[in-house]
mmCIF file of C-alpha atoms in Angstrom:
data_model
loop_
_atom_site.group_PDB
_atom_site.id
_atom_site.type_symbol
_atom_site.label_atom_id
_atom_site.label_comp_id
_atom_site.label_asym_id
_atom_site.label_seq_id
_atom_site.Cartn_x
_atom_site.Cartn_y
_atom_site.Cartn_z
ATOM 1 C CA UNK G 6 -35.678 35.572 -25.317
ATOM 2 C CA UNK G 7 -37.863 36.928 -22.551
ATOM 3 C CA UNK G 8 -40.494 34.252 -23.155
ATOM 4 C CA UNK G 9 -37.829 31.552 -23.005
ATOM 5 C CA UNK G 10 -36.586 32.613 -19.606
ATOM 6 C CA UNK G 11 -40.043 33.286 -18.201
ATOM 7 C CA UNK G 12 -40.946 29.719 -19.113
ATOM 8 C CA UNK G 13 -37.706 28.482 -17.578
ATOM 9 C CA UNK G 14 -38.270 30.317 -14.284
ATOM 10 C CA UNK G 15 -41.841 29.045 -14.057
ATOM 11 C CA UNK G 16 -40.736 25.453 -14.488
ATOM 12 C CA UNK G 17 -37.832 25.783 -12.055
ATOM 13 C CA UNK G 18 -40.121 27.427 -9.515
ATOM 14 C CA UNK G 19 -42.549 24.539 -9.856
ATOM 15 C CA UNK G 20 -39.759 22.028 -9.341
ATOM 16 C CA UNK G 21 -40.227 20.484 -12.761
ATOM 17 C CA UNK G 22 -36.824 20.086 -14.444
ATOM 18 C CA UNK G 23 -36.541 17.201 -16.870
ATOM 19 C CA UNK G 24 -35.722 13.972 -15.064
ATOM 20 C CA UNK G 25 -33.868 12.201 -17.878
ATOM 21 C CA UNK G 26 -30.727 10.387 -16.768
ATOM 22 C CA UNK G 27 -28.007 9.127 -19.084
ATOM 23 C CA UNK G 28 -26.765 5.601 -18.393
ATOM 24 C CA UNK G 29 -24.646 4.423 -21.302
ATOM 25 C CA UNK G 30 -26.841 4.981 -24.362
ATOM 26 C CA UNK G 31 -26.376 2.462 -27.139
ATOM 27 C CA UNK G 32 -25.276 5.044 -29.677
ATOM 28 C CA UNK G 33 -24.917 8.711 -30.509
ATOM 29 C CA UNK G 34 -24.454 9.665 -34.151
ATOM 30 C CA UNK G 35 -23.925 5.990 -35.011
ATOM 31 C CA UNK G 36 -21.149 5.576 -32.432
ATOM 32 C CA UNK G 37 -21.773 2.791 -29.921
ATOM 33 C CA UNK G 38 -20.830 2.934 -26.256
ATOM 34 C CA UNK G 39 -20.319 0.205 -23.690
ATOM 35 C CA UNK G 40 -22.106 0.229 -20.335
ATOM 36 C CA UNK G 41 -19.388 0.323 -17.652
ATOM 37 C CA UNK G 42 -21.641 1.245 -14.714
ATOM 38 C CA UNK G 43 -20.794 -1.990 -12.866
ATOM 39 C CA UNK G 44 -17.156 -2.200 -13.896
ATOM 40 C CA UNK G 45 -14.724 -1.907 -10.958
ATOM 41 C CA UNK G 46 -12.023 -0.737 -13.375
ATOM 42 C CA UNK G 47 -14.146 2.274 -14.327
ATOM 43 C CA UNK G 48 -14.948 4.113 -11.077
ATOM 44 C CA UNK G 49 -17.464 6.978 -11.124
ATOM 45 C CA UNK G 50 -15.880 10.284 -12.126
ATOM 46 C CA UNK G 51 -18.354 12.329 -10.013
ATOM 47 C CA UNK G 52 -18.912 14.565 -13.041
ATOM 48 C CA UNK G 53 -21.942 16.863 -13.037
ATOM 49 C CA UNK G 54 -23.901 18.018 -16.068
ATOM 50 C CA UNK G 55 -26.917 19.537 -14.332
ATOM 51 C CA UNK G 56 -29.240 21.133 -16.876
ATOM 52 C CA UNK G 57 -32.885 21.995 -17.371
ATOM 53 C CA UNK G 58 -34.425 21.010 -20.707
ATOM 54 C CA UNK G 59 -37.446 22.969 -21.981
ATOM 55 C CA UNK G 60 -39.203 21.489 -24.974
ATOM 56 C CA UNK G 61 -41.703 24.352 -25.112
ATOM 57 C CA UNK G 62 -38.993 26.878 -26.020
ATOM 58 C CA UNK G 63 -36.308 24.493 -27.371
ATOM 59 C CA UNK G 64 -33.978 25.584 -24.583
ATOM 60 C CA UNK G 65 -31.239 23.933 -22.512
ATOM 61 C CA UNK G 66 -30.112 25.798 -19.394
ATOM 62 C CA UNK G 67 -26.928 24.634 -17.632
ATOM 63 C CA UNK G 68 -26.918 25.093 -13.863
ATOM 64 C CA UNK G 69 -23.760 23.211 -12.887
ATOM 65 C CA UNK G 70 -21.113 21.808 -15.236
ATOM 66 C CA UNK G 71 -18.142 19.830 -13.972
ATOM 67 C CA UNK G 72 -16.657 17.557 -16.612
ATOM 68 C CA UNK G 73 -15.181 14.117 -15.864
ATOM 69 C CA UNK G 74 -11.735 15.471 -16.753
ATOM 70 C CA UNK G 75 -11.965 18.407 -14.343
ATOM 71 C CA UNK G 76 -13.339 16.253 -11.514
ATOM 72 C CA UNK G 77 -10.603 13.636 -11.918
ATOM 73 C CA UNK G 78 -7.915 16.315 -11.956
ATOM 74 C CA UNK G 79 -9.364 17.873 -8.803
ATOM 75 C CA UNK G 80 -9.223 14.411 -7.210
ATOM 76 C CA UNK G 81 -5.450 14.354 -7.762
ATOM 77 C CA UNK G 82 -5.101 12.633 -11.131
ATOM 78 C CA UNK G 83 -2.510 14.029 -13.509
ATOM 79 C CA UNK G 84 -3.985 15.227 -16.803
ATOM 80 C CA UNK G 85 -2.624 12.191 -18.676
ATOM 81 C CA UNK G 86 -3.956 9.744 -16.074
ATOM 82 C CA UNK G 87 -7.298 11.546 -16.035
ATOM 83 C CA UNK G 88 -7.562 11.357 -19.828
ATOM 84 C CA UNK G 89 -6.758 7.642 -19.715
ATOM 85 C CA UNK G 90 -9.491 7.117 -17.102
ATOM 86 C CA UNK G 91 -12.280 8.941 -18.916
ATOM 87 C CA UNK G 92 -15.357 6.971 -19.948
ATOM 88 C CA UNK G 93 -16.014 6.941 -23.675
ATOM 89 C CA UNK G 94 -19.112 9.057 -23.216
ATOM 90 C CA UNK G 95 -17.873 12.065 -21.275
ATOM 91 C CA UNK G 96 -18.189 15.284 -23.269
ATOM 92 C CA UNK G 97 -20.888 17.781 -22.405
ATOM 93 C CA UNK G 98 -21.899 18.138 -26.049
ATOM 94 C CA UNK G 99 -22.576 14.382 -26.347
ATOM 95 C CA UNK G 100 -24.300 13.915 -23.001
ATOM 96 C CA UNK G 101 -26.747 16.803 -23.288
ATOM 97 C CA UNK G 102 -27.502 15.966 -26.915
ATOM 98 C CA UNK G 103 -28.475 12.423 -25.950
ATOM 99 C CA UNK G 104 -30.766 13.693 -23.173
ATOM 100 C CA UNK G 105 -32.255 16.380 -25.453
ATOM 101 C CA UNK G 106 -32.976 13.770 -28.131
ATOM 102 C CA UNK G 107 -34.618 11.465 -25.579
ATOM 103 C CA UNK G 108 -36.780 14.256 -24.138
ATOM 104 C CA UNK G 109 -38.016 15.263 -27.585
ATOM 105 C CA UNK G 110 -38.836 11.663 -28.502
ATOM 106 C CA UNK G 111 -40.871 10.686 -25.446
ATOM 107 C CA UNK G 112 -44.464 11.530 -24.562
ATOM 108 C CA UNK G 113 -44.189 12.260 -20.853
ATOM 109 C CA UNK G 114 -46.617 15.119 -20.039
ATOM 110 C CA UNK G 115 -44.163 16.437 -17.435
ATOM 111 C CA UNK G 116 -41.849 17.433 -20.290
ATOM 112 C CA UNK G 117 -44.368 19.981 -21.570
ATOM 113 C CA UNK G 118 -45.377 20.673 -25.164
ATOM 114 C CA UNK G 119 -42.977 20.727 -28.091
ATOM 115 C CA UNK G 120 -42.443 24.252 -29.374
ATOM 116 C CA UNK G 121 -44.075 25.416 -32.592
ATOM 117 C CA UNK G 122 -41.717 26.492 -35.376
ATOM 118 C CA UNK G 123 -42.432 28.631 -38.453
ATOM 119 C CA UNK G 124 -43.861 26.790 -41.433
ATOM 120 C CA UNK G 125 -40.640 27.269 -43.397
ATOM 121 C CA UNK G 126 -38.494 25.622 -40.705
ATOM 122 C CA UNK G 127 -36.464 22.656 -41.924
ATOM 123 C CA UNK G 128 -36.860 20.877 -38.577
ATOM 124 C CA UNK G 129 -39.553 18.391 -37.674
ATOM 125 C CA UNK G 130 -41.458 18.522 -34.355
ATOM 126 C CA UNK G 131 -39.155 15.938 -32.752
ATOM 127 C CA UNK G 132 -35.914 16.931 -34.471
ATOM 128 C CA UNK G 133 -33.171 17.798 -31.927
ATOM 129 C CA UNK G 134 -31.762 20.278 -34.443
ATOM 130 C CA UNK G 135 -34.650 22.569 -33.497
ATOM 131 C CA UNK G 136 -32.598 23.677 -30.453
ATOM 132 C CA UNK G 137 -32.911 27.468 -30.111
ATOM 133 C CA UNK G 138 -31.225 28.490 -26.865
ATOM 134 C CA UNK G 139 -28.278 27.346 -24.728
ATOM 135 C CA UNK G 140 -28.020 29.144 -21.408
ATOM 136 C CA UNK G 141 -25.763 29.270 -18.365
ATOM 137 C CA UNK G 142 -27.453 30.049 -15.082
ATOM 138 C CA UNK G 143 -25.376 31.643 -12.300
ATOM 139 C CA UNK G 144 -21.922 31.665 -13.882
ATOM 140 C CA UNK G 145 -19.217 30.933 -11.286
ATOM 141 C CA UNK G 146 -16.109 30.560 -13.464
ATOM 142 C CA UNK G 147 -13.734 33.352 -12.328
ATOM 143 C CA UNK G 148 -12.472 33.845 -15.887
ATOM 144 C CA UNK G 149 -15.965 34.085 -17.378
ATOM 145 C CA UNK G 150 -17.200 36.267 -14.542
ATOM 146 C CA UNK G 151 -14.284 38.700 -14.923
ATOM 147 C CA UNK G 152 -15.002 39.179 -18.631
ATOM 148 C CA UNK G 153 -18.723 39.616 -17.991
ATOM 149 C CA UNK G 154 -17.973 42.181 -15.269
ATOM 150 C CA UNK G 155 -15.732 44.099 -17.668
ATOM 151 C CA UNK G 156 -18.569 44.193 -20.210
ATOM 152 C CA UNK G 157 -21.506 44.843 -17.852
ATOM 153 C CA UNK G 158 -19.854 46.390 -14.818
ATOM 154 C CA UNK G 159 -19.965 44.891 -11.337
ATOM 155 C CA UNK G 160 -23.466 46.045 -10.419
ATOM 156 C CA UNK G 161 -26.828 44.380 -10.940
ATOM 157 C CA UNK G 162 -28.091 44.228 -14.530
ATOM 158 C CA UNK G 163 -31.754 43.334 -14.978
ATOM 159 C CA UNK G 164 -33.184 41.291 -17.847
ATOM 160 C CA UNK G 165 -33.032 41.834 -20.821
ATOM 161 C CA UNK G 166 -29.418 42.841 -20.132
ATOM 162 C CA UNK G 167 -27.066 43.321 -23.076
ATOM 163 C CA UNK G 168 -27.056 41.408 -26.355
ATOM 164 C CA UNK G 169 -24.039 41.045 -28.646
ATOM 165 C CA UNK G 170 -23.450 39.391 -32.003
ATOM 166 C CA UNK G 171 -20.283 37.726 -33.168
ATOM 167 C CA UNK G 172 -19.453 40.844 -35.179
ATOM 168 C CA UNK G 173 -18.711 42.701 -31.931
ATOM 169 C CA UNK G 174 -15.669 42.694 -29.671
ATOM 170 C CA UNK G 175 -17.860 41.874 -26.663
ATOM 171 C CA UNK G 176 -19.509 38.925 -28.412
ATOM 172 C CA UNK G 177 -16.180 37.425 -29.409
ATOM 173 C CA UNK G 178 -14.796 37.932 -25.901
ATOM 174 C CA UNK G 179 -17.804 36.132 -24.407
ATOM 175 C CA UNK G 180 -17.482 33.281 -26.922
ATOM 176 C CA UNK G 181 -13.905 32.811 -25.723
ATOM 177 C CA UNK G 182 -14.901 32.252 -22.092
ATOM 178 C CA UNK G 183 -14.845 28.799 -20.433
ATOM 179 C CA UNK G 184 -18.638 28.746 -20.114
ATOM 180 C CA UNK G 185 -19.198 29.613 -23.750
ATOM 181 C CA UNK G 186 -16.714 26.899 -24.711
ATOM 182 C CA UNK G 187 -19.423 24.355 -23.862
ATOM 183 C CA UNK G 188 -21.785 26.101 -26.288
ATOM 184 C CA UNK G 189 -19.126 26.215 -28.993
ATOM 185 C CA UNK G 190 -18.519 22.471 -28.649
ATOM 186 C CA UNK G 191 -22.232 21.774 -29.070
ATOM 187 C CA UNK G 192 -22.316 23.818 -32.286
ATOM 188 C CA UNK G 193 -19.157 22.094 -33.532
ATOM 189 C CA UNK G 194 -20.010 18.513 -32.600
ATOM 190 C CA UNK G 195 -23.674 18.784 -33.599
ATOM 191 C CA UNK G 196 -23.037 20.627 -36.863
ATOM 192 C CA UNK G 197 -24.715 17.822 -38.811
ATOM 193 C CA UNK G 198 -27.992 18.387 -36.964
ATOM 194 C CA UNK G 199 -27.807 22.121 -36.252
ATOM 195 C CA UNK G 200 -26.278 23.294 -39.491
ATOM 196 C CA UNK G 201 -24.541 26.650 -39.669
ATOM 197 C CA UNK G 202 -25.696 29.010 -36.936
ATOM 198 C CA UNK G 203 -24.813 32.631 -36.314
ATOM 199 C CA UNK G 204 -25.155 32.879 -32.544
ATOM 200 C CA UNK G 205 -25.668 35.962 -30.474
ATOM 201 C CA UNK G 206 -25.429 36.187 -26.717
ATOM 202 C CA UNK G 207 -27.369 37.991 -24.001
ATOM 203 C CA UNK G 208 -25.769 38.629 -20.592
ATOM 204 C CA UNK G 209 -27.310 40.018 -17.409
ATOM 205 C CA UNK G 210 -26.840 39.846 -13.651
ATOM 206 C CA UNK G 211 -29.985 39.317 -11.533
ATOM 207 C CA UNK G 212 -30.226 39.223 -7.756
ATOM 208 C CA UNK G 213 -31.415 35.870 -6.416
ATOM 209 C CA UNK G 214 -31.779 35.202 -2.682
ATOM 210 C CA UNK G 215 -29.680 38.270 -1.943
ATOM 211 C CA UNK G 216 -26.810 37.310 -4.239
ATOM 212 C CA UNK G 217 -25.976 38.700 -7.674
ATOM 213 C CA UNK G 218 -24.867 36.154 -10.282
ATOM 214 C CA UNK G 219 -24.095 36.713 -13.956
ATOM 215 C CA UNK G 220 -26.144 34.719 -16.473
ATOM 216 C CA UNK G 221 -25.532 34.014 -20.139
ATOM 217 C CA UNK G 222 -27.974 32.989 -22.894
ATOM 218 C CA UNK G 223 -26.889 31.967 -26.390
ATOM 219 C CA UNK G 224 -29.437 32.314 -29.168
ATOM 220 C CA UNK G 225 -28.739 29.697 -31.859
ATOM 221 C CA UNK G 226 -31.782 29.844 -34.100
ATOM 222 C CA UNK G 227 -31.312 30.249 -37.834
ATOM 223 C CA UNK G 228 -34.891 31.258 -38.625
#
């Protein structure tokens, strides 16, 4: 875990997040999508799925997540109208999986090396199912933050923080938070590639630029 985040911080500090951009991929899991980028009847939702993808540690770190549904509702759409206006490709689990697959498949040196897995791993070097970590940097959801504060307290908590499995009350409470919901959807929707995982979660609260923000890292590996 420590190596994963040290690698992440080094790459962020160097200004080297992955630069992949999704623009209507042809298919995900054999489902085709239509490019509506120039369609006046399908205005931009202003959604944000800002993540850093690290091939070297098989890690995806979410910095800012605002789904198309939430952005449309904030713009004044009713929930039903927002649902009717959603593009076909809109879920976090689909969007990040497409980007992750693309990053693993390409040979851009800026993406860094592909991580090395144990010899008994069932995943190939370019298999997206090799994903090990899903993190949330600087959690701002009031609901998630309140639960994390109840578990960790309101003060600063340095790395490595606290780690909980799903056999603990704290782990289950964290899995039920809005931020962890994104992780749960990835495990559910990508079950065919990831297989059955038994996740555990690490939480901590560093001080960055004078502010203390809770962070969350889900460990998904099954080896």
